PDB file of C-alpha atoms in Angstrom:
ATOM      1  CA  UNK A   1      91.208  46.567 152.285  1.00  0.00           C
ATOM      2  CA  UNK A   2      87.248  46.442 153.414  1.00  0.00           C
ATOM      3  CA  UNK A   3      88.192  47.835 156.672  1.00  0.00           C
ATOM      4  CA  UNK A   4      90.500  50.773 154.467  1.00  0.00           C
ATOM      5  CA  UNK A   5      87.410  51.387 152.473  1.00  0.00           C
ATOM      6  CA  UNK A   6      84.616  51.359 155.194  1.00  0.00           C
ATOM      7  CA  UNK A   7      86.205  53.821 156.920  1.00  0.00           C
ATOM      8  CA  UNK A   8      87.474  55.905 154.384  1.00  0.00           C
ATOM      9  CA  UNK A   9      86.730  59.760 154.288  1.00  0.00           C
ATOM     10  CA  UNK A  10      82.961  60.803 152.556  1.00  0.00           C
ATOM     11  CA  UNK A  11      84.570  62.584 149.746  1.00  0.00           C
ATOM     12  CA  UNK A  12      87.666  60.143 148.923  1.00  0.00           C
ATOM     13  CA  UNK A  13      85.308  58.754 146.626  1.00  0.00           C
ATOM     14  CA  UNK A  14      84.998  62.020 144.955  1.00  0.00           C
ATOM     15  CA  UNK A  15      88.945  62.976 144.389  1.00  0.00           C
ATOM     16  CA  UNK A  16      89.498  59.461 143.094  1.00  0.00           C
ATOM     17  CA  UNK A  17      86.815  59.499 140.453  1.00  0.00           C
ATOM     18  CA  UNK A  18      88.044  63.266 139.720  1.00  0.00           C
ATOM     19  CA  UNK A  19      91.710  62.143 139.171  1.00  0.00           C
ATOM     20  CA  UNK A  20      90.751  59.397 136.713  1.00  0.00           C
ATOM     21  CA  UNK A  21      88.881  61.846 135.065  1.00  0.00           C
ATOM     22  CA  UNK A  22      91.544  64.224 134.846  1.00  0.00           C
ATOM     23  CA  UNK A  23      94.056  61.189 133.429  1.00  0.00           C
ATOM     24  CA  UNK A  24      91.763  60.578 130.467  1.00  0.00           C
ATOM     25  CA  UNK A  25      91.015  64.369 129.620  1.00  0.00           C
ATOM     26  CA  UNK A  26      95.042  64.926 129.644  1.00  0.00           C
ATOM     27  CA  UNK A  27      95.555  61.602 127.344  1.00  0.00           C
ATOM     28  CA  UNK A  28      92.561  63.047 124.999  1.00  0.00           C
ATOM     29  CA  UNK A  29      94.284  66.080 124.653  1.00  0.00           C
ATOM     30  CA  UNK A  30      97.650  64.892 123.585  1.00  0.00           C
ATOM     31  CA  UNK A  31      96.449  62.688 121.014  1.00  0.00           C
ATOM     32  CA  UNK A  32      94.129  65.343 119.757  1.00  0.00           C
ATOM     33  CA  UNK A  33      97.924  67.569 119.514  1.00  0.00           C
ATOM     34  CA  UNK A  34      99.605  64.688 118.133  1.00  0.00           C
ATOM     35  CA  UNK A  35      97.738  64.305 115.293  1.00  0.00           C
ATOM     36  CA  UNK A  36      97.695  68.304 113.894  1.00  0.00           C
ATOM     37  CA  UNK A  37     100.834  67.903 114.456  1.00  0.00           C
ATOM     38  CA  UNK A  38     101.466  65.446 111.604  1.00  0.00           C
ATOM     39  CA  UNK A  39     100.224  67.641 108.138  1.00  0.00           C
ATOM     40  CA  UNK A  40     101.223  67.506 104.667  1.00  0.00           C
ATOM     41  CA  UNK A  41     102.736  70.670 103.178  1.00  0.00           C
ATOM     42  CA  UNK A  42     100.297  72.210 100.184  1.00  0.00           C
ATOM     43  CA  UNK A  43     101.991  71.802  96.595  1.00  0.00           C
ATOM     44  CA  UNK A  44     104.024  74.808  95.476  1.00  0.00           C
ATOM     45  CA  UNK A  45     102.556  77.230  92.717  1.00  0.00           C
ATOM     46  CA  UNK A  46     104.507  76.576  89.623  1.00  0.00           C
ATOM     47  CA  UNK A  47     106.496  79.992  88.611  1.00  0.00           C
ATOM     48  CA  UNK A  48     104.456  81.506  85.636  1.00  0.00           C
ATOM     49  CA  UNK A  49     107.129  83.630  83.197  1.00  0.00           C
ATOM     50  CA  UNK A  50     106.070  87.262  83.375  1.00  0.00           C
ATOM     51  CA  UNK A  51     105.617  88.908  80.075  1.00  0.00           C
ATOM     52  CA  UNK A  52     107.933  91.704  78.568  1.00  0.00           C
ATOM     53  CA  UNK A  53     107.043  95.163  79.209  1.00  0.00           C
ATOM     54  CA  UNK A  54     110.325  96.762  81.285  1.00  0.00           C
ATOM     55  CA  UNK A  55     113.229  98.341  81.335  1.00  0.00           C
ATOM     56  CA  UNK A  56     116.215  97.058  83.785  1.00  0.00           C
ATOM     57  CA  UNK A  57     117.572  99.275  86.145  1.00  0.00           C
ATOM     58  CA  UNK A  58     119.661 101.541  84.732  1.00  0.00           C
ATOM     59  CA  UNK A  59     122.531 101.270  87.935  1.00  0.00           C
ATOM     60  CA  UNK A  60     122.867  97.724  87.649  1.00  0.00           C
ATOM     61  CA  UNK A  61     126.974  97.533  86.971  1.00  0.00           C
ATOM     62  CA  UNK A  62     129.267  94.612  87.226  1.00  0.00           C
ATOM     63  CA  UNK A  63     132.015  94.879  90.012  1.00  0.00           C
ATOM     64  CA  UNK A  64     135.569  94.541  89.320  1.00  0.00           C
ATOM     65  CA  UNK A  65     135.353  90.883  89.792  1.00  0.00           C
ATOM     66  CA  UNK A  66     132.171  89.934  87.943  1.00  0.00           C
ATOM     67  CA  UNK A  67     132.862  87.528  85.193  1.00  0.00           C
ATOM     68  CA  UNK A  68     131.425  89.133  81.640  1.00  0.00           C
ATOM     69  CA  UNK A  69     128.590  87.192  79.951  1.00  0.00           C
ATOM     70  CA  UNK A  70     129.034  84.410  77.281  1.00  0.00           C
ATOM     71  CA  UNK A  71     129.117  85.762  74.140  1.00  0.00           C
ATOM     72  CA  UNK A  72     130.854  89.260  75.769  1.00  0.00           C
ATOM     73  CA  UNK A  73     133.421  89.263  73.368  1.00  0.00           C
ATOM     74  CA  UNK A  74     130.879  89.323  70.258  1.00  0.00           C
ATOM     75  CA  UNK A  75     130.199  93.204  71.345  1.00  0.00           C
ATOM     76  CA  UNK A  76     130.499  95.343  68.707  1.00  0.00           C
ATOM     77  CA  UNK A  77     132.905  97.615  70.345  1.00  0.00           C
ATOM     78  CA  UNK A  78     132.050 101.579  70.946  1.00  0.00           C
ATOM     79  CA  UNK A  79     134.769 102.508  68.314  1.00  0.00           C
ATOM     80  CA  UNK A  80     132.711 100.241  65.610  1.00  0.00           C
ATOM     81  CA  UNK A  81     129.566 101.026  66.097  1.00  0.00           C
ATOM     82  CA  UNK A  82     127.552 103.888  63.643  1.00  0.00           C
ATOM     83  CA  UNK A  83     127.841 107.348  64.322  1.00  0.00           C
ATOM     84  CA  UNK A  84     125.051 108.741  66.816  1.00  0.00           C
ATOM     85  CA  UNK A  85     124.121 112.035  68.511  1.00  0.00           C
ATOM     86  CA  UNK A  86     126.560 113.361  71.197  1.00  0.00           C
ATOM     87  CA  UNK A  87     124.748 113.294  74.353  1.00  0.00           C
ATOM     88  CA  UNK A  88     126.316 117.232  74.488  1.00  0.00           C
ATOM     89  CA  UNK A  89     124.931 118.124  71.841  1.00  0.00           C
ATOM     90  CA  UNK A  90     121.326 116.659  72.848  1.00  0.00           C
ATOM     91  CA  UNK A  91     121.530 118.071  76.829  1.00  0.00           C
ATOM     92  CA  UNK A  92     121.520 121.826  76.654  1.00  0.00           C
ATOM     93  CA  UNK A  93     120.672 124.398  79.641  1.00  0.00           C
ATOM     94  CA  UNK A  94     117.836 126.583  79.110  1.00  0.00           C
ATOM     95  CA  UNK A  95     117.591 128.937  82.197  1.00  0.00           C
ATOM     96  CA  UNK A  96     119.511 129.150  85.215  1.00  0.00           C
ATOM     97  CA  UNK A  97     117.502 131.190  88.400  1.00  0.00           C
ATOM     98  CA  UNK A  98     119.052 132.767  90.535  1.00  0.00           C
ATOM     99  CA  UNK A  99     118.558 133.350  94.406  1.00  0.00           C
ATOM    100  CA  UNK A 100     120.283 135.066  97.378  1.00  0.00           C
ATOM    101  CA  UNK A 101     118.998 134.521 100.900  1.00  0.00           C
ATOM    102  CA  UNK A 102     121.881 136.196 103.239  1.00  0.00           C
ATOM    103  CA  UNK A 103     125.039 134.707 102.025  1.00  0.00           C
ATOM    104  CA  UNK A 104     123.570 131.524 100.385  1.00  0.00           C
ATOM    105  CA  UNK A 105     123.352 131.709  96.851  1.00  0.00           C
ATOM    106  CA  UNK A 106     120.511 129.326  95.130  1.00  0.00           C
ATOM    107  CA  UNK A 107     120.595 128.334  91.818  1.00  0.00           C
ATOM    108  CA  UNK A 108     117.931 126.564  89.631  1.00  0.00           C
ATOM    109  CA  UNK A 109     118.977 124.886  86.293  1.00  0.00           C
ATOM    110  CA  UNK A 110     116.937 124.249  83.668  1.00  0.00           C
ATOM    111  CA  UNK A 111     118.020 120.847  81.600  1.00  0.00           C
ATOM    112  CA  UNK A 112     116.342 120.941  78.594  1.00  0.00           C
ATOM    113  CA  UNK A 113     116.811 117.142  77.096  1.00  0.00           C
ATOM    114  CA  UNK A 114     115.308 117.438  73.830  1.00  0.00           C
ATOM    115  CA  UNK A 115     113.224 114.650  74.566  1.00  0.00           C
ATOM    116  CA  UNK A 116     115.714 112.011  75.339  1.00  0.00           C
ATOM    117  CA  UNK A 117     114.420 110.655  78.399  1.00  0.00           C
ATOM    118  CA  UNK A 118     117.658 111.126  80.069  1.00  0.00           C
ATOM    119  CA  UNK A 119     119.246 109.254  83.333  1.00  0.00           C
ATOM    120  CA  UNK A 120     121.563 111.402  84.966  1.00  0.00           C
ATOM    121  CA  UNK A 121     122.971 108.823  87.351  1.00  0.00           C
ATOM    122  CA  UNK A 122     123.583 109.335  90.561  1.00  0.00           C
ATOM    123  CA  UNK A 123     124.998 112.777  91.215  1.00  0.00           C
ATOM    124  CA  UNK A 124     125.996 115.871  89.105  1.00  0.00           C
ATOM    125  CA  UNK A 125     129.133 118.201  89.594  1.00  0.00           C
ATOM    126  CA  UNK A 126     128.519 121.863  88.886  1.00  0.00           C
ATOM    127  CA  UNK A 127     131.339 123.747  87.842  1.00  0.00           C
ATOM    128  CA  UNK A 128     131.017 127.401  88.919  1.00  0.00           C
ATOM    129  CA  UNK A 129     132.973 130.291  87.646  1.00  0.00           C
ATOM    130  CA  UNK A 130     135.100 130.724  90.718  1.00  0.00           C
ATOM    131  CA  UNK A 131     136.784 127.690  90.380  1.00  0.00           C
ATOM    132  CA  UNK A 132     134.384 125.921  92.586  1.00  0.00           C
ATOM    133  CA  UNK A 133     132.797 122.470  92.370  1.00  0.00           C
ATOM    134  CA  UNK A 134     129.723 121.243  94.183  1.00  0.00           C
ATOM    135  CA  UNK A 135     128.078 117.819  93.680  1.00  0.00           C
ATOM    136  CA  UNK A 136     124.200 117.717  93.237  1.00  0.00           C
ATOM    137  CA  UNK A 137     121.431 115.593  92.731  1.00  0.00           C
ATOM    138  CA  UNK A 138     118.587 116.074  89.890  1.00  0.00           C
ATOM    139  CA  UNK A 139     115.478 116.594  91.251  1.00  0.00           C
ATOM    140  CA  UNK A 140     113.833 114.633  88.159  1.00  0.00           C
ATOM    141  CA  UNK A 141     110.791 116.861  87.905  1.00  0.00           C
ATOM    142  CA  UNK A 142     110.102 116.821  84.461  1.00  0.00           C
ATOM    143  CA  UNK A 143     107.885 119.525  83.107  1.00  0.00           C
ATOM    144  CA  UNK A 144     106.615 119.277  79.477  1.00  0.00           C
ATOM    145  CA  UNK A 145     108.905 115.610  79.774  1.00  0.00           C
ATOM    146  CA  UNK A 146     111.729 117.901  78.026  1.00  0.00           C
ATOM    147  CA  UNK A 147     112.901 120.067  81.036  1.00  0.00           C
ATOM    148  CA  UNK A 148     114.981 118.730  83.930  1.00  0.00           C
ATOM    149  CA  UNK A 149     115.585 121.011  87.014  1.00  0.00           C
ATOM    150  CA  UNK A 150     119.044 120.860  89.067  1.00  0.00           C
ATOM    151  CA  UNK A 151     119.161 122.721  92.138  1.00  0.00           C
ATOM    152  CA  UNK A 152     122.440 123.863  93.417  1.00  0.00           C
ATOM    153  CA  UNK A 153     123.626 125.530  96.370  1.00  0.00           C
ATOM    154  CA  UNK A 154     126.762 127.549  97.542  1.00  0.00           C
ATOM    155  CA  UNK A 155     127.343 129.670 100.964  1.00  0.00           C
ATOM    156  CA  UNK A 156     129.884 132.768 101.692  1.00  0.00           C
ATOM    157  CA  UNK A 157     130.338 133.260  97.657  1.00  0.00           C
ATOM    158  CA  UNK A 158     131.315 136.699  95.751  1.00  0.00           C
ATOM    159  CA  UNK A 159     128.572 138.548  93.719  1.00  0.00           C
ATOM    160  CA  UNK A 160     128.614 137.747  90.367  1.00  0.00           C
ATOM    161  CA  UNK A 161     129.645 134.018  90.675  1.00  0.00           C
ATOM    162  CA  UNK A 162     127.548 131.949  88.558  1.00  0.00           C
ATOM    163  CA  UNK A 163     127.444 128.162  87.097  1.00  0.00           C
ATOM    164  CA  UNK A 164     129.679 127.533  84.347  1.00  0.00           C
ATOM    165  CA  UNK A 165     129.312 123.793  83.142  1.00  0.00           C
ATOM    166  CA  UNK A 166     127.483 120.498  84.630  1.00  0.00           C
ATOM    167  CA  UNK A 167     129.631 117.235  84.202  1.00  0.00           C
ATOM    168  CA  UNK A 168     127.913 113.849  84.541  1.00  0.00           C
ATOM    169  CA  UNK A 169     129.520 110.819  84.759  1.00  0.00           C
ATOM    170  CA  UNK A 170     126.969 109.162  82.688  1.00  0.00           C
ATOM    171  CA  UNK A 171     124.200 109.731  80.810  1.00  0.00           C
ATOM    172  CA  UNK A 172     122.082 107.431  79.339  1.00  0.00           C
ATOM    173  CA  UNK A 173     119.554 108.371  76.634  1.00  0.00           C
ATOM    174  CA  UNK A 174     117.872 107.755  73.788  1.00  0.00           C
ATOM    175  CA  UNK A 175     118.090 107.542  70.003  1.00  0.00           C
ATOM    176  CA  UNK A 176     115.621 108.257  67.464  1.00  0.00           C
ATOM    177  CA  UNK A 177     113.726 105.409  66.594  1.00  0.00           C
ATOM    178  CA  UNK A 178     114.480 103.296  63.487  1.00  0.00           C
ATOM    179  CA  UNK A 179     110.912 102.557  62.190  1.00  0.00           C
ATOM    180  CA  UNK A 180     112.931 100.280  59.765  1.00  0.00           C
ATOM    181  CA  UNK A 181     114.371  97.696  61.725  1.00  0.00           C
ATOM    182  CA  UNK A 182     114.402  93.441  60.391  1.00  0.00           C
ATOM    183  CA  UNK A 183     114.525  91.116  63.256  1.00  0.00           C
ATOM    184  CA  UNK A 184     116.393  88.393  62.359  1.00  0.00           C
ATOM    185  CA  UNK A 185     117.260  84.781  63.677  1.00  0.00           C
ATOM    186  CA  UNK A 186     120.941  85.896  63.933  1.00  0.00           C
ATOM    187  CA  UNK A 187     120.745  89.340  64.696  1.00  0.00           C
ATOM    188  CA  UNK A 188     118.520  92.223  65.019  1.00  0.00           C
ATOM    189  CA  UNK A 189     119.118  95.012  62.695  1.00  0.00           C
ATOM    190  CA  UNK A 190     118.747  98.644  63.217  1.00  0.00           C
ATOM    191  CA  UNK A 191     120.207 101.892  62.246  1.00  0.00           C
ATOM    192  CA  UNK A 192     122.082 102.281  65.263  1.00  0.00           C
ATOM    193  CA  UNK A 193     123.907  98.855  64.236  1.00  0.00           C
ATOM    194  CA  UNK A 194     123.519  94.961  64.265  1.00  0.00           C
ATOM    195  CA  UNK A 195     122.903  93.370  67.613  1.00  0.00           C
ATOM    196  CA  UNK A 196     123.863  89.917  67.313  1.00  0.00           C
ATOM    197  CA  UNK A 197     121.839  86.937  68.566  1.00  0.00           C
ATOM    198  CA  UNK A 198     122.908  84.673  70.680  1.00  0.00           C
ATOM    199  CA  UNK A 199     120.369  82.412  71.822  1.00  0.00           C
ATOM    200  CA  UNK A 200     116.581  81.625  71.718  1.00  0.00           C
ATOM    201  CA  UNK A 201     114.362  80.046  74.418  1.00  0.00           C
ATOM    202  CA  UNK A 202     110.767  79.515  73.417  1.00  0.00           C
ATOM    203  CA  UNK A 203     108.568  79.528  76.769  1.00  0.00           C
ATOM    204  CA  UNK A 204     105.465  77.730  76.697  1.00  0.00           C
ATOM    205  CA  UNK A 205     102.781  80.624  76.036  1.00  0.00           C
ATOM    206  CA  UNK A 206     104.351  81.509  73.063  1.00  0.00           C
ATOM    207  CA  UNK A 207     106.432  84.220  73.935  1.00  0.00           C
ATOM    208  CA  UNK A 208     110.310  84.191  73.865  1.00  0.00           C
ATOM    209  CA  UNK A 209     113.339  85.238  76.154  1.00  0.00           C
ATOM    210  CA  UNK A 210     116.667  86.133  73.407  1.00  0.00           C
ATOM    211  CA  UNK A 211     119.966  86.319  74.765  1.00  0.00           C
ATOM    212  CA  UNK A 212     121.896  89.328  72.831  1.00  0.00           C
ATOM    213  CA  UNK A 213     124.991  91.235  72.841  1.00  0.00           C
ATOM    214  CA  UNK A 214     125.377  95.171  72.531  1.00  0.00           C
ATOM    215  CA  UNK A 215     126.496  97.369  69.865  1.00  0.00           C
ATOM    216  CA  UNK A 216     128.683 100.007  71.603  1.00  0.00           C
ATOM    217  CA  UNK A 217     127.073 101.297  74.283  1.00  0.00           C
ATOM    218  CA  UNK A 218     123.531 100.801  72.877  1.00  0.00           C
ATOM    219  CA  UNK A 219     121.018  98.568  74.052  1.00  0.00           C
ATOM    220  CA  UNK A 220     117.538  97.998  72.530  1.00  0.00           C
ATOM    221  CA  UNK A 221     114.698  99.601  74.494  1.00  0.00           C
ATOM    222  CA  UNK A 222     110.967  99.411  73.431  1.00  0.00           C
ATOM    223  CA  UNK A 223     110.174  98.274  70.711  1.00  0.00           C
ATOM    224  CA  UNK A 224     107.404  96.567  68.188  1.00  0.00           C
ATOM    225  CA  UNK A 225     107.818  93.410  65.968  1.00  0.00           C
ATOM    226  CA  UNK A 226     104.928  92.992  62.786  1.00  0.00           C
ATOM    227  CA  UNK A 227     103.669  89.537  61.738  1.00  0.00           C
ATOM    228  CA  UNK A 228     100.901  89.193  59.669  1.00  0.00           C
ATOM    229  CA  UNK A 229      99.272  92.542  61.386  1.00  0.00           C
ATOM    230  CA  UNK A 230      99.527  91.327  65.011  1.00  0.00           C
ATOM    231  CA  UNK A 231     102.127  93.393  66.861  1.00  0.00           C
ATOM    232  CA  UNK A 232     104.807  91.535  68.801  1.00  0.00           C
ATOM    233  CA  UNK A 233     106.256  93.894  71.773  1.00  0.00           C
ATOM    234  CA  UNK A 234     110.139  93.260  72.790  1.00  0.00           C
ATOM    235  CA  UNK A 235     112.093  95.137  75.007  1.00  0.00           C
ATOM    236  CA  UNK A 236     115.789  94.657  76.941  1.00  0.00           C
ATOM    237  CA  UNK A 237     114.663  93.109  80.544  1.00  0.00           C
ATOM    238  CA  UNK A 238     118.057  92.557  81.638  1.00  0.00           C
ATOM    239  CA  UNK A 239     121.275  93.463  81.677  1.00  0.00           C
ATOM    240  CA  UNK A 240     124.591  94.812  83.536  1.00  0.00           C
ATOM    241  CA  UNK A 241     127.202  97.092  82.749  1.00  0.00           C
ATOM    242  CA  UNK A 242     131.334  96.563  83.185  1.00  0.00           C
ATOM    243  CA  UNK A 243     133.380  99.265  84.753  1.00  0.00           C
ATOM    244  CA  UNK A 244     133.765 101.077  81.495  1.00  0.00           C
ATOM    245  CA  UNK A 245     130.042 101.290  80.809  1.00  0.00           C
ATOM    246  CA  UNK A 246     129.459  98.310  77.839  1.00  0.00           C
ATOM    247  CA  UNK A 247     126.417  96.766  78.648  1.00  0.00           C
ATOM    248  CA  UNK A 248     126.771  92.800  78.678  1.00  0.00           C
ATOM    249  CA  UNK A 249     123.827  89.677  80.271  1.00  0.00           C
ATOM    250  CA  UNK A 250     121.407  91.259  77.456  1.00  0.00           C
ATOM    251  CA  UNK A 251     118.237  89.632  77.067  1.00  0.00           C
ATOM    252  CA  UNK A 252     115.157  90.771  74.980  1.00  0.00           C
ATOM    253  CA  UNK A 253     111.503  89.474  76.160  1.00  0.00           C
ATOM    254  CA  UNK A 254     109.134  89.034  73.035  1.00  0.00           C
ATOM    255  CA  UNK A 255     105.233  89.046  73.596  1.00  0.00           C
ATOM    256  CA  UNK A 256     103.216  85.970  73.210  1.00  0.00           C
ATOM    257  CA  UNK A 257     103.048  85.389  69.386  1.00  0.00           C
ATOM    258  CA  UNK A 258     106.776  85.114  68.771  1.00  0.00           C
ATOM    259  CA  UNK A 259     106.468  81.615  68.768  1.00  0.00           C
ATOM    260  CA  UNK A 260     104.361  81.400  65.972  1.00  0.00           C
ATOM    261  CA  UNK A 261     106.112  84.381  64.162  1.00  0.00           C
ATOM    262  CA  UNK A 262     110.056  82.864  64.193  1.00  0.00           C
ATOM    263  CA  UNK A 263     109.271  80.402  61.270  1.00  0.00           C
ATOM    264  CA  UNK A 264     108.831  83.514  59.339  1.00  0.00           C
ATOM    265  CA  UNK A 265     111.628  85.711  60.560  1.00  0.00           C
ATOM    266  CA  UNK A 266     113.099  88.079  59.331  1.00  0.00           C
ATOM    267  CA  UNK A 267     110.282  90.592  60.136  1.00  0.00           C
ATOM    268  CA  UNK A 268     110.002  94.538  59.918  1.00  0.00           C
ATOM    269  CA  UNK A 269     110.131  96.173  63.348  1.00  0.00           C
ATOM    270  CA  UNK A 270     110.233  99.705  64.689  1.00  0.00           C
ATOM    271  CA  UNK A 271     112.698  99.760  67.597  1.00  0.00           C
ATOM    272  CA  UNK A 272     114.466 102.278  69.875  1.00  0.00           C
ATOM    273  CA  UNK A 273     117.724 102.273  71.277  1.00  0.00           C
ATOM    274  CA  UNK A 274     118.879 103.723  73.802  1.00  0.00           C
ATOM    275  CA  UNK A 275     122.589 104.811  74.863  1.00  0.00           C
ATOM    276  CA  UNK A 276     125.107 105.060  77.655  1.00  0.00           C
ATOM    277  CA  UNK A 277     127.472 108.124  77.352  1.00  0.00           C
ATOM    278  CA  UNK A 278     130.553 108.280  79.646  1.00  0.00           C
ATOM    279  CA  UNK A 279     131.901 111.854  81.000  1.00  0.00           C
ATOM    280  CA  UNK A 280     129.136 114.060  79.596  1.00  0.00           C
ATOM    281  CA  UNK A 281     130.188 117.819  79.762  1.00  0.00           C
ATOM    282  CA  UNK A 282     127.325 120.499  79.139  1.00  0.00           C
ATOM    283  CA  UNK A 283     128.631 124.044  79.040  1.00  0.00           C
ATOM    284  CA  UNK A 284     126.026 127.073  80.148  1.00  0.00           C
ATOM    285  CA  UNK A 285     126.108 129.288  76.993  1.00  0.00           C
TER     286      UNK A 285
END
């Protein structure tokens, strides 16, 4: 081993020291990676309840094979629910334009929705005078909030053809409001009819989720609860429709303050509804 080492290269001394060196760096290193490695996931945020304030989408159906909410059955059904408004009677047209360019014929309609806030749904036929059909979209520009414009379209047709009636599907709208309403624990009472209650479920900053079932085809939409001078706001946050448009999976969020106002109920309220109309025809007088 002496003689090994005495005549050993100059600069083996060198590499060895730089391989040892090397060793601990690399050992270093994967400790250092070892320990990141081993971290503790942060708590999760609890969920905070957002407040009322919306309206569900109104294309949210049930499929054929949905299951209808608890408490389905205690609908009132379409047939025994008050008299309203005809959504015919409330959609009129107000001005069709006209427009040739070659043999394209342009036509602009003119909804005027008496200030129902309507939704159309998803397409519109228009009926023309030769027998002919087209399916169209509303273009939702709402001018004045009273006045919805349809544009409709036709190529290769004969002079004097013009648009006879617009059919939709569904319409849903609103009612006047019932400035006075009585919210009670039971049921919620309106001049559009009695929604029942279902159930209650107090949340912990005093405002309130209610579970509710529809009267026809009417759901409750925005809407203001009194106590003692503070206003309670409560609208419809969720809900679905069946194939034959009744609404079912209600629920009403109350404000903060409901809490404190249930002892008390009934309360006045001012509350709109608003309806869905099945296989709306509007005739161009």
């Amino acid at each position: 081993m002496r003689n090994f080492i005495a005549t050993a290269p100059v600069g083996f001394f060198p590499l060895i020291l730089l391989t040892v060196l090397l060793f601990i760096m690399t050992g270093l290193q994967f400790v250092e990676e070892s320990s990141t490695a081993i971290t503790t996931d942060p708590e999760p945020t609890p969920h905070t309840a957002d407040p009322a304030g919306y309206f569900p989408d109104d294309d949210a159906d049930l499929g054929d094979d949905d299951e209808p909410a608890p408490g389905y059955a205690e609908n009132i059904p379409p047939e025994d629910a008050p008299p309203g408004p005809e959504a015919s009677d409330l959609l009129e047209v107000a001005e069709i334009e006209y427009e040739r360019e070659g043999d394209v014929l342009h036509a602009l309609i003119s909804l005027d929705t008496n200030g129902t806030n309507p939704e159309l749904g998803q397409e519109i036929e228009v009926r023309w005078s030769d027998g002919e059909t087209t399916m169209e979209t509303p273009s939702r520009i709402i001018v004045n909030r009273d006045i919805v414009e349809i544009e409709a379209e036709r190529q290769g047709v004969a002079e004097g053809t013009e648009v006879e009636e617009l059919f939709f599907e569904r319409v849903t709208f609103d009612l006047e409001h019932d400035p006075d309403a009585m919210v009670h624990e039971d049921r919620i009472e309106t001049r559009w009819g009695d929604f029942p209650v279902l159930n209650i479920i107090e949340l912990d900053d005093g405002s309130a989720r209610v579970d509710y079932a529809a009267v026809g085809r009417r759901v409750i939409y925005r809407s203001t609860m009194d106590h003692l001078g503070e206003a309670i706001n409560f609208a419809t946050i969720a809900y679905s429709r069946t194939q034959d448009l009744i609404p079912v999976n209600l629920q009403i969020g109350f404000s903060r303050g409901f809490v404190d106002a249930r002892p008390d109920l009934p309360l006045p309220a001012e509350i709109q509804v608003r309806e869905i109309a099945p296989d709306v025809l509007v005739e161009v007088d």
